[in-house]
XYZ file of C-alpha atoms in Angstrom:
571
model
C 0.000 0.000 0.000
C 2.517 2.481 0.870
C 4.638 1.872 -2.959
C 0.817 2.380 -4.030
C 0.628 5.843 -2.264
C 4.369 6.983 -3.186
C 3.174 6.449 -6.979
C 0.212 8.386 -6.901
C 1.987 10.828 -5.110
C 4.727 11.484 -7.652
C 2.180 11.338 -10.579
C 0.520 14.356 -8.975
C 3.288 15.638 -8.720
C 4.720 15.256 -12.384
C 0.751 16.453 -13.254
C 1.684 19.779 -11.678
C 5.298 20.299 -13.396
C 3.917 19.511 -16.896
C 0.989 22.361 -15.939
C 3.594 24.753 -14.808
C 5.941 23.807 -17.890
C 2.625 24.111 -19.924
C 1.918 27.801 -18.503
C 5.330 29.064 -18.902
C 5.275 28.188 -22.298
C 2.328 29.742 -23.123
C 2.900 33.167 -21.577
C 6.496 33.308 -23.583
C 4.590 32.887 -26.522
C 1.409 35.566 -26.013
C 4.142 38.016 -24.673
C 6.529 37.857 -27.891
C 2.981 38.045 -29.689
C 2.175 41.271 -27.528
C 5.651 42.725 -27.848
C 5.292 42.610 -31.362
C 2.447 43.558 -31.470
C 2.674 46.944 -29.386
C 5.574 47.509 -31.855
C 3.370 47.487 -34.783
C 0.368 49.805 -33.189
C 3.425 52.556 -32.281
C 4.931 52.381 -35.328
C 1.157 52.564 -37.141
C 0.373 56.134 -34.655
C 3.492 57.705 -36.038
C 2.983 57.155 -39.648
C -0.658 58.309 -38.962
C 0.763 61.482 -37.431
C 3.332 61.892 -40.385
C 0.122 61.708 -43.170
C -2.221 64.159 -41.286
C 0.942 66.801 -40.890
C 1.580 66.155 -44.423
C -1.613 66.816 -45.741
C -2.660 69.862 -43.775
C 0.721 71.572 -44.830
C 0.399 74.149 -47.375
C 2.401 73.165 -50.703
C 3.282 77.110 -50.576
C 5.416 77.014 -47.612
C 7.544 74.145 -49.200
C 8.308 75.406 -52.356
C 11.230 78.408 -53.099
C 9.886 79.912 -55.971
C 12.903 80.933 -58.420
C 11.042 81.111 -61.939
C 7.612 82.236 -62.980
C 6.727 78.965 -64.499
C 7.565 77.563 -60.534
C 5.207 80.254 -59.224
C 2.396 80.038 -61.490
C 2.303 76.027 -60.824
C 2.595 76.993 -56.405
C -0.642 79.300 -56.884
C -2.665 76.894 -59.202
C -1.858 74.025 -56.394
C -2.760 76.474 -53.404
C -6.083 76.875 -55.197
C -6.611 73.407 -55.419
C -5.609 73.069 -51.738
C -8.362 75.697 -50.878
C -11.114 74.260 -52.804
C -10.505 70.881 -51.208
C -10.931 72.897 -47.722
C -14.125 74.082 -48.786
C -15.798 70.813 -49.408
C -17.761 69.021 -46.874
C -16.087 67.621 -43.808
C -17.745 64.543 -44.375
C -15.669 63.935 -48.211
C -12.826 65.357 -46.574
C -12.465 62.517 -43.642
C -13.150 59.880 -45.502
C -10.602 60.811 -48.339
C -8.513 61.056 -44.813
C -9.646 57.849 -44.103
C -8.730 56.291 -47.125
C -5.579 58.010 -47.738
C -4.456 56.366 -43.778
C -6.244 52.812 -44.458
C -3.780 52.738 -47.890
C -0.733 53.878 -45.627
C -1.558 51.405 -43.162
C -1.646 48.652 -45.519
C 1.381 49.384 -46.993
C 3.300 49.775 -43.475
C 2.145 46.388 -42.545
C 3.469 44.786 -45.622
C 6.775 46.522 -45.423
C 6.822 45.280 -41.481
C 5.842 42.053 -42.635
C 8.336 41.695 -44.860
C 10.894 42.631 -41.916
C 9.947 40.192 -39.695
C 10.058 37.344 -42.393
C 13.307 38.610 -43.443
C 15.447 36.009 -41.768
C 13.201 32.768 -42.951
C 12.668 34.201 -45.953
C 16.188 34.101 -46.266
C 16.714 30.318 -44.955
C 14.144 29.721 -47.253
C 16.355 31.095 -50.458
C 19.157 29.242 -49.144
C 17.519 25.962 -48.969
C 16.101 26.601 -52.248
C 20.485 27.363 -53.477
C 21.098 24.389 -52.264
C 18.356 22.493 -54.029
C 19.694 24.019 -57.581
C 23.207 22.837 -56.457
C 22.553 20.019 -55.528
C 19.981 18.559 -58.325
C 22.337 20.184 -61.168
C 25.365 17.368 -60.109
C 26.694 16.010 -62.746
C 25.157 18.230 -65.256
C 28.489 19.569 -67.642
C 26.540 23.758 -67.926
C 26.087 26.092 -65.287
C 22.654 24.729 -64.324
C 21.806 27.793 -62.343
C 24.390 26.916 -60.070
C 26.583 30.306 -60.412
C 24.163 32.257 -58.788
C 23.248 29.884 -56.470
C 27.285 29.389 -54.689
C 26.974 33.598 -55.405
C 23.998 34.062 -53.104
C 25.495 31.582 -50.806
C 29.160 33.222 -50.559
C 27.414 36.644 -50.132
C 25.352 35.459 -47.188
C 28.610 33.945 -45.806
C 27.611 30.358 -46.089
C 30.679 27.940 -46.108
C 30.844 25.953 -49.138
C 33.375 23.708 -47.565
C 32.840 19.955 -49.002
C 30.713 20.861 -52.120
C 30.279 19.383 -55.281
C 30.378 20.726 -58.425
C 32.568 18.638 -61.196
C 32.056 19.508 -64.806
C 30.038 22.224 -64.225
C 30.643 25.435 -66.252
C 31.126 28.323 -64.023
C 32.726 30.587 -66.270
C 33.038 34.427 -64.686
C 31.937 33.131 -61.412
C 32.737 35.631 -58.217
C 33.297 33.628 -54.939
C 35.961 36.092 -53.175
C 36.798 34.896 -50.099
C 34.687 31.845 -49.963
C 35.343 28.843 -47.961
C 36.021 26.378 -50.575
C 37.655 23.532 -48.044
C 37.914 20.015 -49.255
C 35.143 20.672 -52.240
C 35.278 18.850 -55.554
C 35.094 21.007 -58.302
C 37.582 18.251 -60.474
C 37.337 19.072 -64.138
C 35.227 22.376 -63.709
C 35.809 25.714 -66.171
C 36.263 28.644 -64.070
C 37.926 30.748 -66.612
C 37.958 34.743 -65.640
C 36.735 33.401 -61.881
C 37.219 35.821 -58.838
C 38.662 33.190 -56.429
C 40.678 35.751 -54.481
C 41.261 35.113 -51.265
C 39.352 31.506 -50.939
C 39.918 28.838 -49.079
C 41.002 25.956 -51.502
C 43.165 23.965 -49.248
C 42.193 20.133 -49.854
C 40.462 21.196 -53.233
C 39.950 19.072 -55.968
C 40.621 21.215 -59.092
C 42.021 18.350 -60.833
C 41.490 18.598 -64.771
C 39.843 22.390 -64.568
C 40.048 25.136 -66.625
C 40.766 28.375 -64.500
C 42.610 30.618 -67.794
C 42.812 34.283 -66.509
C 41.232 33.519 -62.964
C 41.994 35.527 -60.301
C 43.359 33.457 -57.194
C 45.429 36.343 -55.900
C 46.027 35.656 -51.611
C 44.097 32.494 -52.258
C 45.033 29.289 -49.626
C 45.439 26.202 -52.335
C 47.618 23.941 -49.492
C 47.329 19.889 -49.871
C 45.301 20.900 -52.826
C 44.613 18.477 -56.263
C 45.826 20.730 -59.417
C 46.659 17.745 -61.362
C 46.692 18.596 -64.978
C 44.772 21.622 -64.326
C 45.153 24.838 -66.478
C 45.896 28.053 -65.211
C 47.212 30.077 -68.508
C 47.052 33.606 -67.782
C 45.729 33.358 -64.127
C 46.733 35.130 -61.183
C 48.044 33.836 -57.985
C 49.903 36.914 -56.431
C 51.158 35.628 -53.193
C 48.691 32.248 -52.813
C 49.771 29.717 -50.798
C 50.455 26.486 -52.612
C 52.089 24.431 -50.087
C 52.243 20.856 -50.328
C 50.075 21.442 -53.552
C 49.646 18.350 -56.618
C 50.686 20.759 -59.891
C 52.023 17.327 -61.738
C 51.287 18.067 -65.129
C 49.609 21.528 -64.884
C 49.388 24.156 -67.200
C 51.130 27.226 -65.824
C 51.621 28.949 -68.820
C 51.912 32.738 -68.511
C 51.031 32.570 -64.745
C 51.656 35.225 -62.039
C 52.987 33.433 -58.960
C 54.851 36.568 -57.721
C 55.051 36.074 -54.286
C 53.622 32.340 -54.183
C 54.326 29.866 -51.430
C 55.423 26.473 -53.263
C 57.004 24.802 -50.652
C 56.843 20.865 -51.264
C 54.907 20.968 -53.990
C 55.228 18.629 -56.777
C 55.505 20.039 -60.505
C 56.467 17.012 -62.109
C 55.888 17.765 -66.134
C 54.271 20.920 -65.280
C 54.159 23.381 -68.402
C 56.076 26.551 -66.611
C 56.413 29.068 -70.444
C 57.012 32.487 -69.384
C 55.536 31.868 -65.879
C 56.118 34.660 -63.215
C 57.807 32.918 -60.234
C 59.331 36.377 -58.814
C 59.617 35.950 -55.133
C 58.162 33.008 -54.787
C 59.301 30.060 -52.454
C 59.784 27.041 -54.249
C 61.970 25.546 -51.208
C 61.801 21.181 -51.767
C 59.588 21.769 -54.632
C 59.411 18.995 -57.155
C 60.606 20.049 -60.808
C 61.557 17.406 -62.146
C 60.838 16.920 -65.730
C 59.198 20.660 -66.269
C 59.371 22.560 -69.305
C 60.759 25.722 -68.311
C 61.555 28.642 -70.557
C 61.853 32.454 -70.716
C 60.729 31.565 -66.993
C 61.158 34.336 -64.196
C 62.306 33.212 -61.536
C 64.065 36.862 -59.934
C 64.147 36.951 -56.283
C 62.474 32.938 -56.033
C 63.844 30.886 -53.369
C 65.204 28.237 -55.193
C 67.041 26.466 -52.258
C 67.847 23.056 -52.872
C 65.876 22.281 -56.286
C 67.189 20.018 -58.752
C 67.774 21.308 -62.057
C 69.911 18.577 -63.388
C 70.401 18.326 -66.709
C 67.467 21.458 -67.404
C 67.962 23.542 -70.544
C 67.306 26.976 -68.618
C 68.908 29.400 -70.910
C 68.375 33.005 -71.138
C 66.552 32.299 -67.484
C 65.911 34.783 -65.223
C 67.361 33.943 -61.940
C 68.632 37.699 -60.936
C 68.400 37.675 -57.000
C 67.279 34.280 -56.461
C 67.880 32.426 -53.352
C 70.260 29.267 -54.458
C 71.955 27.216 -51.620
C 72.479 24.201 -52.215
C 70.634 24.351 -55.994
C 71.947 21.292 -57.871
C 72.426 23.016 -61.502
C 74.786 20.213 -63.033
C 74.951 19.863 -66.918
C 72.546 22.458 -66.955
C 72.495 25.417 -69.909
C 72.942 28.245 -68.809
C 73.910 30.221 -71.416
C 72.736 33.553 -71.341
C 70.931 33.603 -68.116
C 70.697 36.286 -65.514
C 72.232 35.340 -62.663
C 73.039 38.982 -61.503
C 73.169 39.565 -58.129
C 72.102 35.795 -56.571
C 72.154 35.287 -53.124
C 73.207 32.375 -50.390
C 75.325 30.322 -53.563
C 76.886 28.204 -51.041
C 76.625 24.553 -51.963
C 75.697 25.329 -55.427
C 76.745 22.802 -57.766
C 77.773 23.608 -60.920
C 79.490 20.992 -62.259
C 79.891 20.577 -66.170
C 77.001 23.759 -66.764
C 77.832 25.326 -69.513
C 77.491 29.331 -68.351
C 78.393 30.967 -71.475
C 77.091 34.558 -71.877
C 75.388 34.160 -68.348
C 75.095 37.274 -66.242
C 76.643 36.848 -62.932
C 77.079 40.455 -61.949
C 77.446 40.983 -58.470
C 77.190 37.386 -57.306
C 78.878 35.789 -54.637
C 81.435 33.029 -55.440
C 84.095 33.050 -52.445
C 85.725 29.415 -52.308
C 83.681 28.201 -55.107
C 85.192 25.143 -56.847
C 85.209 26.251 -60.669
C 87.892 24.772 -62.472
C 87.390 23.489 -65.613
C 84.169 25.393 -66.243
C 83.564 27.154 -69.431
C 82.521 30.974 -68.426
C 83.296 32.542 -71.965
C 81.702 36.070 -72.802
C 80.288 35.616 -68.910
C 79.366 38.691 -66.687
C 80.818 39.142 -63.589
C 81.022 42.264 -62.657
C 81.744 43.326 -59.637
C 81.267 39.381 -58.216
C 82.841 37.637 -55.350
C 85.463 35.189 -56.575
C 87.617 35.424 -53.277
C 89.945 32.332 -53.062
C 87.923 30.528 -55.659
C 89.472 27.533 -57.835
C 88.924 28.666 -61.587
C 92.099 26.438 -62.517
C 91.902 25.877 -66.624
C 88.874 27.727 -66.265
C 87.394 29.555 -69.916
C 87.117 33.137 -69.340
C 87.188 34.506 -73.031
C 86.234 37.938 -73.460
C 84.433 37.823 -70.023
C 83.490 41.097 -68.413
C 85.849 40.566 -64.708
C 85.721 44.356 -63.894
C 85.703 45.529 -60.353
C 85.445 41.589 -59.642
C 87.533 40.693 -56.220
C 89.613 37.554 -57.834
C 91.912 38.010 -54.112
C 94.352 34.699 -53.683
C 91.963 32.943 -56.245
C 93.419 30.134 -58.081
C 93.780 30.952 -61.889
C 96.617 28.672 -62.786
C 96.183 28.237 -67.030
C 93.307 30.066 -66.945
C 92.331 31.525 -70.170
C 91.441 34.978 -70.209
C 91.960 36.322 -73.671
C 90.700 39.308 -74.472
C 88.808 39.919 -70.786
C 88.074 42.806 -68.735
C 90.010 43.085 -65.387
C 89.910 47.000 -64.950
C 89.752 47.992 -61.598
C 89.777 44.187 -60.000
C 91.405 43.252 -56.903
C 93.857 40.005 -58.017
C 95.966 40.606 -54.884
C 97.911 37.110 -53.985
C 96.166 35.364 -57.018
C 97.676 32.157 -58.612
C 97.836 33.293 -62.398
C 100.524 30.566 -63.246
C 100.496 29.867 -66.907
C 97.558 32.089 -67.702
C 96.519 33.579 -70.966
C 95.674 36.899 -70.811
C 96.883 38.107 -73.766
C 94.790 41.421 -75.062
C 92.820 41.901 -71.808
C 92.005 45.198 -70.203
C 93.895 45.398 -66.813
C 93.831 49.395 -65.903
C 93.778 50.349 -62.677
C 94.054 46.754 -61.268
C 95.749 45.406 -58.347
C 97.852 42.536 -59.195
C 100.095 43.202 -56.173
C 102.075 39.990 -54.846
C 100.091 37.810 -57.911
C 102.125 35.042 -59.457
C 102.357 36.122 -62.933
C 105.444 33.364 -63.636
C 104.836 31.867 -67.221
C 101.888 34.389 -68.186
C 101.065 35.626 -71.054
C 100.241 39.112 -71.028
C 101.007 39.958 -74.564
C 99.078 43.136 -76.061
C 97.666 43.603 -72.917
C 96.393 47.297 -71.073
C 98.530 47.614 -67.573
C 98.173 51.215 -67.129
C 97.340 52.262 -63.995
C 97.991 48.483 -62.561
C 99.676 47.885 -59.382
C 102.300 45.006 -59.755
C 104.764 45.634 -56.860
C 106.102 42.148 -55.856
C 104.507 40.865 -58.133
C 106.129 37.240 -60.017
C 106.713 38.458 -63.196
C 109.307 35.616 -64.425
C 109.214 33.969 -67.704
C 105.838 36.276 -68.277
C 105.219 37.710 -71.559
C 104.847 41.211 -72.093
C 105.236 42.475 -75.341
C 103.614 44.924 -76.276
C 101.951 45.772 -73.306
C 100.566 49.479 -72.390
C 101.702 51.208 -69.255
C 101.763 54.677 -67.646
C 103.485 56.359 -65.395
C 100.672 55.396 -63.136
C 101.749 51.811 -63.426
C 103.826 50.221 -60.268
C 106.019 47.798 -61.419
C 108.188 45.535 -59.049
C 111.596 46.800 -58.264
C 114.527 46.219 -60.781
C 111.856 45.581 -63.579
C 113.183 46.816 -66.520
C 109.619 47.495 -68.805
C 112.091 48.722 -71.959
C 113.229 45.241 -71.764
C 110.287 43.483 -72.271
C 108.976 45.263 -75.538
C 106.414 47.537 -73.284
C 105.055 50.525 -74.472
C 104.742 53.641 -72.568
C 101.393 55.536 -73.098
C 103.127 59.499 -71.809
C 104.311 62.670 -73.480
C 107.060 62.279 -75.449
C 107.462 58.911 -75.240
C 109.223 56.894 -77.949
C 106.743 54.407 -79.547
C 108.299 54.233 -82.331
C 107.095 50.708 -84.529
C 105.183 50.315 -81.242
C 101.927 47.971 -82.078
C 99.364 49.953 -80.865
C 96.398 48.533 -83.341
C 93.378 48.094 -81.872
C 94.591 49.527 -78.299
C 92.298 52.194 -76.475
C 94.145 55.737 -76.720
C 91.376 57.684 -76.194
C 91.988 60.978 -74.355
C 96.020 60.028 -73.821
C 98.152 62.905 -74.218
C 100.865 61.917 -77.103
C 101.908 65.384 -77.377
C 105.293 65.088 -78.862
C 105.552 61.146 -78.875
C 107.646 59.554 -81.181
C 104.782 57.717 -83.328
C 107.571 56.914 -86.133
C 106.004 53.505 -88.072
C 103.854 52.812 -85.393
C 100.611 50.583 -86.188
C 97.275 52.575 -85.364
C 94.865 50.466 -87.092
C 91.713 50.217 -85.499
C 93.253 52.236 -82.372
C 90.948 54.441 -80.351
C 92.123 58.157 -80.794
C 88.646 59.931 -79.631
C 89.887 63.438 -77.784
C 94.064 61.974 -78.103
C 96.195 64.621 -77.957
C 98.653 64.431 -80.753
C 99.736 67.955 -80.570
C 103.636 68.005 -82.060
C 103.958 64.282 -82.378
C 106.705 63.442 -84.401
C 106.836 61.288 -87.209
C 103.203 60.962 -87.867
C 101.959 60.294 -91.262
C 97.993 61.518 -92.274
C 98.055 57.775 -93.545
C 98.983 56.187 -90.049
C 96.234 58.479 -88.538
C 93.505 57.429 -91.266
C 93.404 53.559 -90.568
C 92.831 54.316 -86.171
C 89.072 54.738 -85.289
C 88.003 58.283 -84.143
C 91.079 60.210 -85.535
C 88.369 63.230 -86.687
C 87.821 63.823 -82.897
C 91.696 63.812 -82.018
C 94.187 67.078 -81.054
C 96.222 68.119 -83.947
C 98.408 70.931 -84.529
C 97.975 73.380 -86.953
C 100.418 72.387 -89.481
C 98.938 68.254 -89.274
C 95.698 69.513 -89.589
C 96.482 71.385 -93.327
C 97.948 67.767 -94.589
C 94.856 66.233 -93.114
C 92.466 68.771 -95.099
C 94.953 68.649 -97.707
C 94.666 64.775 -97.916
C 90.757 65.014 -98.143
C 90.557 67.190 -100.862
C 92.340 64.704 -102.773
């Protein structure tokens, strides 16, 4: 009896809960109702108030009259305004009446339309998803541009959706949240996919030519064989991204994070890679050509084997950059940074541009650097033994205790390079341009330095033994080590006065010497420079020696030299 009583008991008493749940309800529900309510009568009284103001306002006292045509049309409406006053009372309330019943109306609609703002707009969201979802696997747009549009715009995530083969050309989803969707063999040509999420996207097989994907996140994502000719991708993050076999053809990428990304057989023609970070990217087998890659970090890639001529690689980060066999003819490597480790080995670097580049204790020898820039480069201690540097431009270059033993430098330009303590043993540089170098304490033993420019160069203790150096050039500027007898050796010197008598001074650079009163008996000036050269009182110089040098209209003659030269050109 008592378990009998206890149930009863607690029945009653869940009875009375339910009831007081039950109430509580209720009076939420009739107070929103009332709330809303009293909202709608206040709102009602103030529009009221706003019509009957209105309409007992004279038209007169609103109107600035500037023109008689505006005056004549304020008095015809002020008449109107009075007849109406003179009417009836009873016409004029109801037209009151009427005029307020057609104001209420339309005040309710506009405050029903409020209220059902928010489902209405659940209710156009479903309805987006509906189109996007029922178009799947249809190959046009199937209304589905405008539906991810409306979607994106009312910040919906369209993380996860699917939408392969579909045509959404001209599409605008900036800064949508694209995670993980499949949108595999899509066109999105001309798309606005700045600043999107991608990461984990499927884009494999899509078209995206001249997209805009400019600060967009594309990390872990599937571009396999997809086509981005044209597009831009200024500073998107591609990390760990599948490019193998993608179409990058005329692509910006300035900026771009490719950090582990594979771009096995990727098409890279006249992509922009400036500043990117391609650090353990995956290029092998790329096509690569007229390809900027200025300022990239390049840091360990493999280029074995590549043909990367006329490249642009001016700035780039290459430690460690593997660049063996590689052509590199004609590239611009001006000014590259962090070299260390670079290999180099059997790259053939002719006509490259490696102005301003470091190179201290790189191992060079052997290499082939003919017609190469490297102007004002780093080459401190560096082995360049039976190294090719053929008419390569070495000026202002810091060559300091750098191993040049039977190096050939015929015909290159050393002015104003530091070679202080190099190894030049057996080195060709017959015909090159050494003013105002410093050669001091080089081993010149065995060098040829026939024909060659030393004025202005600083040889003191300097190993001149066994060197050639006929026919050299030298100034009084030039140091030459003590007991070194130049007259000896068959050099010229370039001063006033001198004797240079059958000197061989064809081809040589004379331009703006003063020769006044030189001894130029016999001497060869064929192709010579003599732009501004002072030949004032030279002796023994024929109008037919002068004739075969280059610039001899622009030289200083005397007076008498210049009648046989006007003389001579009459004939």
């Amino acid at each position: 009896m008592n378990l009998v009583n206890k149930y009863k008991k607690l029945l009653k008493w869940n009875r009375r809960v339910w009831l007081r749940l039950k109430r509580i309800v209720w009076l939420r529900f009739l107070v929103t109702i009332g709330v809303k309510f009293l909202i709608i009568l206040v709102l009602l009284a103030v529009v009221v108030n706003l019509i009957d103001i209105l309409d007992t306002t004279r038209v007169g006292e609103w109107v600035i009259c500037r023109t008689e045509k505006q005056k004549q049309t304020i008095c015809q409406t002020e008449k109107r305004v009075a007849n109406k006053t003179e009417q009836p009372s009873e016409d004029n309330s109801g037209k009151h009446l009427f005029d307020d019943v057609e104001s209420l109306s339309i005040l309710a609609g506009l405050i029903l339309v409020i209220v059902n703002a928010p489902e209405q707009q659940k209710r156009s969201q479903y309805e987006a998803w509906q189109v996007i979802n029922s178009a799947e696997g249809q190959k046009g747009s199937g209304g589905r541009i405008q539906a991810l549009h409306d979607l994106n715009q009312d910040s919906i995530s369209l993380a996860g959706v699917i939408v392969t083969g579909a045509d959404l050309t001209k599409i605008d989803l900036q800064g949508a949240d694209l995670a993980r969707a499949n949108l595999a063999n899509t066109k999105l040509n001309k798309a606005n996919l700045c600043d999107a999420n991608l990461s984990d996207t499927d884009l494999s097989g899509s078209i995206l030519w001249d997209a805009n994907l400019s600060n967009a996140n594309l990390c872990n994502a599937n571009l396999n064989n997809a086509d981005f000719s044209g597009a831009e991708l200024i500073d998107a993050q591609l990390v760990n991204a599948n490019l193998r076999g993608a179409i990058l053809r005329k692509a910006q990428f300035s900026g771009a994070d490719f950090s582990d990304a594979d771009l096995t057989k990727a098409n890279l023609r006249e992509t922009d890679f400036s500043g990117a970070n391609l650090t353990g990217a995956n290029l092998c087998e790329t096509l690569i050509n007229n390809t900027n890659f200025s300022g990239a970090n390049l840091s360990g890639i493999d280029f074995k084997g590549f043909k990367l001529n006329g490249i642009n690689l001016s700035g780039a980060q290459l430690f460690g950059t593997d660049f063996r066999g590689c052509n590199l003819s004609g590239a611009n490597l001006s000014n590259a940074k962090k070299l260390s480790g670079i290999n180099l080995a059997e790259a053939d670097l002719k006509g490259a541009n490696l102005c301003g580049v470091d190179l201290k204790d790189a191992l060079l020898n052997n290499f082939i650097l003919n017609d190469v820039n490297l102007n004002n480069a780093e080459l401190i201690k560096a082995q360049l033994e039976n190294v090719q540097l053929v008419y390569a431009n070495l000026s202002n270059t810091d060559l300091c205790d750098a191993n040049l033993k039977n190096a050939n430098l015929k015909g290159a330009n050393l002015s104003n390079a530091k070679v202080c303590g190099a190894n030049l043993y057996g080195a060709n540089l017959s015909g090159t341009d050494l003013r105002d170098a410093n050669l001091c304490d080089a081993n010149l033993c065995d060098t040829n330095l026939c024909d060659t420019d030393l004025r202005g160069v600083n040889l003191s203790n300097a190993n001149l033994n066994g060197a050639n150096l006929k026919h050299c050039l030298y100034n009084n500027k030039t140091k030459l080590p003590e007991n070194f007898d130049p007259t000896h050796q068959g050099m010229y010197l370039i001063a006033v006065d001198s004797n240079l008598s059958n000197a061989q001074l064809s081809g040589a650079d004379l331009s703006g010497v003063n020769l006044s009163g030189a001894d130029l008996n016999g001497a060869n000036l064929y192709g010579a420079n003599l732009n501004q050269t002072k030949l004032i009182a030279a002796k023994n110089l024929s109008v037919e020696q002068v004739q075969k040098a280059l610039n001899w209209e622009f030289a200083k003659y005397d007076k008498y030299f210049l009648a046989l030269l006007k003389q001579s050109m009459k004939k």
